[in-house]
XYZ file of C-alpha atoms in Angstrom:
262
model
C 44.638 164.883 -157.643
C 45.620 165.963 -161.160
C 49.301 165.987 -162.030
C 50.976 169.186 -163.191
C 51.125 167.772 -166.728
C 47.343 167.289 -166.758
C 46.873 171.002 -166.079
C 48.322 171.773 -169.505
C 46.505 169.025 -171.396
C 43.629 170.133 -173.647
C 40.832 167.567 -173.736
C 39.062 169.581 -176.440
C 42.101 169.430 -178.711
C 42.417 165.712 -177.977
C 38.823 165.207 -179.133
C 39.407 167.169 -182.322
C 42.510 165.153 -183.167
C 40.709 161.896 -182.395
C 38.147 162.863 -185.057
C 40.863 163.460 -187.658
C 42.439 160.106 -186.742
C 39.275 158.333 -187.941
C 40.049 159.178 -191.576
C 42.503 157.217 -193.651
C 42.986 154.930 -196.612
C 40.480 152.357 -195.382
C 37.922 154.981 -194.329
C 38.206 158.112 -196.507
C 34.706 159.292 -195.517
C 32.649 159.226 -192.321
C 29.192 160.336 -191.240
C 28.559 162.575 -188.242
C 26.784 159.721 -186.428
C 29.667 157.370 -187.157
C 32.172 159.868 -185.764
C 30.125 160.320 -182.598
C 29.835 156.554 -182.086
C 33.498 155.764 -182.732
C 34.904 158.567 -180.577
C 32.358 158.303 -177.780
C 31.721 162.040 -178.015
C 28.067 163.081 -177.748
C 26.408 164.293 -180.937
C 26.152 167.926 -179.855
C 29.864 168.163 -179.111
C 30.704 166.161 -182.240
C 28.668 168.568 -184.373
C 30.471 171.563 -182.854
C 33.936 170.028 -183.266
C 33.269 168.846 -186.821
C 31.974 172.239 -187.927
C 35.025 173.925 -186.413
C 37.282 171.549 -188.362
C 35.297 172.283 -191.537
C 35.624 176.047 -191.072
C 39.376 175.669 -190.500
C 39.744 173.507 -193.615
C 40.733 170.249 -191.916
C 37.480 168.548 -192.938
C 35.091 169.047 -195.855
C 31.441 168.059 -196.168
C 29.870 166.550 -199.275
C 27.037 168.677 -200.643
C 25.178 165.559 -201.784
C 25.223 163.044 -198.930
C 26.703 165.190 -196.099
C 29.556 162.715 -195.626
C 32.809 164.097 -194.239
C 36.337 163.788 -195.639
C 39.721 165.276 -194.863
C 39.980 168.838 -196.139
C 42.746 170.688 -197.990
C 44.305 172.047 -194.802
C 44.960 168.520 -193.530
C 46.645 167.525 -196.790
C 48.594 170.780 -196.965
C 49.911 170.262 -193.444
C 50.927 166.734 -194.357
C 52.754 168.041 -197.419
C 54.658 170.639 -195.412
C 55.713 167.944 -192.952
C 57.471 166.143 -195.802
C 60.076 168.915 -195.808
C 61.141 167.893 -192.324
C 61.331 164.186 -193.169
C 64.298 162.214 -194.418
C 62.280 161.189 -197.493
C 62.190 164.756 -198.850
C 65.840 165.409 -198.026
C 66.734 162.090 -199.632
C 64.673 162.321 -202.829
C 65.761 165.865 -203.696
C 69.415 165.089 -204.610
C 68.361 161.932 -206.493
C 65.951 163.895 -208.676
C 68.330 166.848 -209.019
C 71.077 164.529 -210.282
C 68.798 163.014 -212.944
C 67.503 166.468 -213.873
C 70.970 167.906 -214.499
C 72.239 164.802 -216.309
C 69.316 164.442 -218.725
C 67.644 167.894 -218.786
C 64.097 166.573 -218.332
C 61.213 167.529 -216.072
C 60.672 165.181 -213.130
C 57.816 164.744 -210.644
C 57.565 162.684 -207.474
C 54.632 162.030 -205.157
C 53.534 159.839 -202.267
C 50.205 158.038 -202.226
C 47.623 158.763 -199.524
C 44.439 156.784 -199.958
C 43.543 157.344 -203.597
C 45.278 160.699 -203.856
C 48.830 161.689 -204.705
C 50.609 164.174 -202.452
C 53.288 166.109 -204.330
C 56.751 165.474 -202.893
C 59.373 167.163 -205.101
C 59.438 168.473 -208.681
C 62.047 169.818 -211.106
C 60.764 171.392 -214.313
C 62.483 172.313 -217.569
C 61.484 175.683 -219.093
C 60.391 173.998 -222.343
C 57.520 172.152 -220.663
C 53.989 173.525 -220.949
C 53.656 175.657 -217.837
C 51.035 174.427 -215.409
C 50.373 174.544 -211.695
C 50.921 171.160 -210.058
C 48.553 170.895 -207.082
C 49.783 169.596 -203.743
C 46.977 167.030 -203.785
C 46.344 165.185 -207.035
C 43.198 163.282 -208.015
C 42.421 161.641 -211.377
C 44.953 158.850 -210.857
C 43.592 157.118 -213.982
C 44.825 160.022 -216.167
C 48.266 160.632 -214.632
C 51.472 158.683 -215.183
C 52.203 158.555 -211.456
C 48.595 157.655 -210.695
C 48.441 154.833 -213.230
C 51.584 153.127 -211.971
C 50.356 153.361 -208.380
C 47.036 151.773 -209.374
C 48.896 149.039 -211.267
C 50.759 148.119 -208.080
C 47.788 148.066 -205.704
C 46.406 144.791 -204.392
C 43.200 143.461 -206.025
C 40.922 144.568 -203.171
C 42.308 148.108 -203.062
C 42.064 148.406 -206.843
C 38.431 147.284 -206.829
C 37.720 149.767 -204.059
C 39.145 152.501 -206.287
C 37.068 151.487 -209.303
C 33.901 151.172 -207.206
C 33.903 154.926 -206.529
C 35.471 156.104 -209.794
C 33.556 158.512 -212.013
C 36.112 159.303 -214.749
C 36.124 162.683 -216.458
C 37.300 163.594 -219.945
C 40.137 165.980 -219.085
C 41.493 166.196 -222.660
C 40.440 164.608 -225.972
C 42.942 161.825 -225.182
C 41.674 160.944 -221.694
C 40.354 157.421 -221.179
C 36.935 157.923 -219.618
C 35.492 154.415 -220.008
C 35.957 152.143 -216.976
C 36.719 149.065 -219.083
C 39.341 150.972 -221.077
C 40.915 152.271 -217.871
C 41.024 148.754 -216.406
C 42.741 147.507 -219.567
C 45.228 150.372 -219.408
C 46.091 149.514 -215.793
C 46.588 145.843 -216.705
C 48.893 146.840 -219.559
C 50.773 149.174 -217.231
C 51.307 146.370 -214.726
C 52.636 144.066 -217.454
C 54.848 146.781 -218.970
C 56.362 147.894 -215.663
C 55.932 151.596 -216.334
C 52.997 153.885 -217.112
C 52.213 156.165 -220.029
C 50.224 159.383 -219.961
C 49.962 160.412 -223.611
C 48.395 163.881 -223.328
C 45.602 162.383 -221.193
C 45.861 164.759 -218.250
C 47.009 167.864 -220.099
C 47.211 168.595 -223.798
C 50.821 169.015 -224.842
C 52.411 166.879 -222.109
C 53.531 163.238 -222.366
C 54.650 161.509 -219.170
C 56.036 158.124 -218.201
C 55.918 156.871 -214.620
C 57.423 154.203 -212.385
C 56.614 153.171 -208.807
C 58.412 154.005 -205.601
C 58.223 150.760 -203.634
C 59.012 149.674 -200.107
C 61.165 146.709 -201.114
C 60.715 144.988 -197.752
C 56.917 145.055 -197.701
C 56.587 144.916 -201.515
C 54.059 147.756 -201.289
C 53.786 150.846 -203.468
C 54.167 154.117 -201.565
C 54.454 156.626 -204.390
C 55.760 157.240 -207.877
C 58.116 159.252 -210.044
C 57.474 160.510 -213.559
C 59.384 162.088 -216.425
C 57.435 164.770 -218.295
C 57.986 165.907 -221.892
C 56.466 168.527 -224.231
C 54.688 166.630 -227.022
C 55.714 169.278 -229.558
C 59.354 168.189 -229.111
C 59.104 164.479 -228.261
C 57.099 161.568 -229.655
C 55.977 158.766 -227.350
C 58.068 156.304 -229.349
C 61.214 158.403 -228.903
C 60.543 158.828 -225.189
C 60.182 155.085 -224.661
C 63.357 154.331 -226.599
C 65.515 156.956 -224.901
C 64.218 157.437 -221.375
C 62.695 154.246 -219.945
C 66.061 153.166 -218.539
C 66.503 156.625 -216.988
C 63.048 156.385 -215.404
C 63.559 152.887 -214.005
C 66.980 153.768 -212.593
C 65.479 156.798 -210.858
C 62.610 154.686 -209.474
C 65.046 152.065 -208.178
C 67.118 154.690 -206.363
C 63.956 156.239 -204.911
C 62.692 152.813 -203.796
C 65.987 152.109 -202.040
C 65.560 155.402 -200.184
C 61.930 154.615 -199.327
C 62.912 151.210 -197.960
C 65.786 152.586 -195.878
C 63.546 155.328 -194.468
C 60.888 152.751 -193.589
C 58.114 154.559 -195.458
C 55.158 152.239 -195.998
C 51.439 152.208 -196.641
């Protein structure tokens, strides 16, 4: 006989959530057949559930190979959850303090697979106005993305490069794989990243990693952003690297205490 709790348990919802659980850093894409096999749900039901998730925005289907990936709704929900987590409540005063002391624009983001999920941002009015998406691709062209890549393990980094098709976002963007690899190596050696108008014309950024100090793993990044019409890269490096690294250290301490890991 079913318990009273079972009467209020939705098996259909459980199946839908089990499909979403199949996607992650190690498996960013899945086929319909793969989903059916791994969940044990028959293909007809899998097709119906997957298409419902696509229509709701939790999954998206590639137009080329029909593979499935998490959709914008899934990432957006994850972003909104940050506001209820200690990490958001903790990072906000750290960034605010640096913002008011140095009057510079600051970004922070957590890594999810090979995407950055925006965490918290403070922007000075003198910066070129642009919309920062909740979900950020093009890690190779962003200060936060570069420093995350520089702190990945060799296997994860090769996985990233295996699927990378770089785009020329500005005249300064590195779009050659060998040049990008060299840039990441230099970033790792330097300890901080440089985005010299590579993602957006008129903006220079420097980035540093947010690390879980117990696991020695990168979980996100912070960046300082400057209008290139007012600051040269040389001046930024001379004046603000210590500010950046102090901010990253404080953020990493928070990350470690909160137990955030990849």
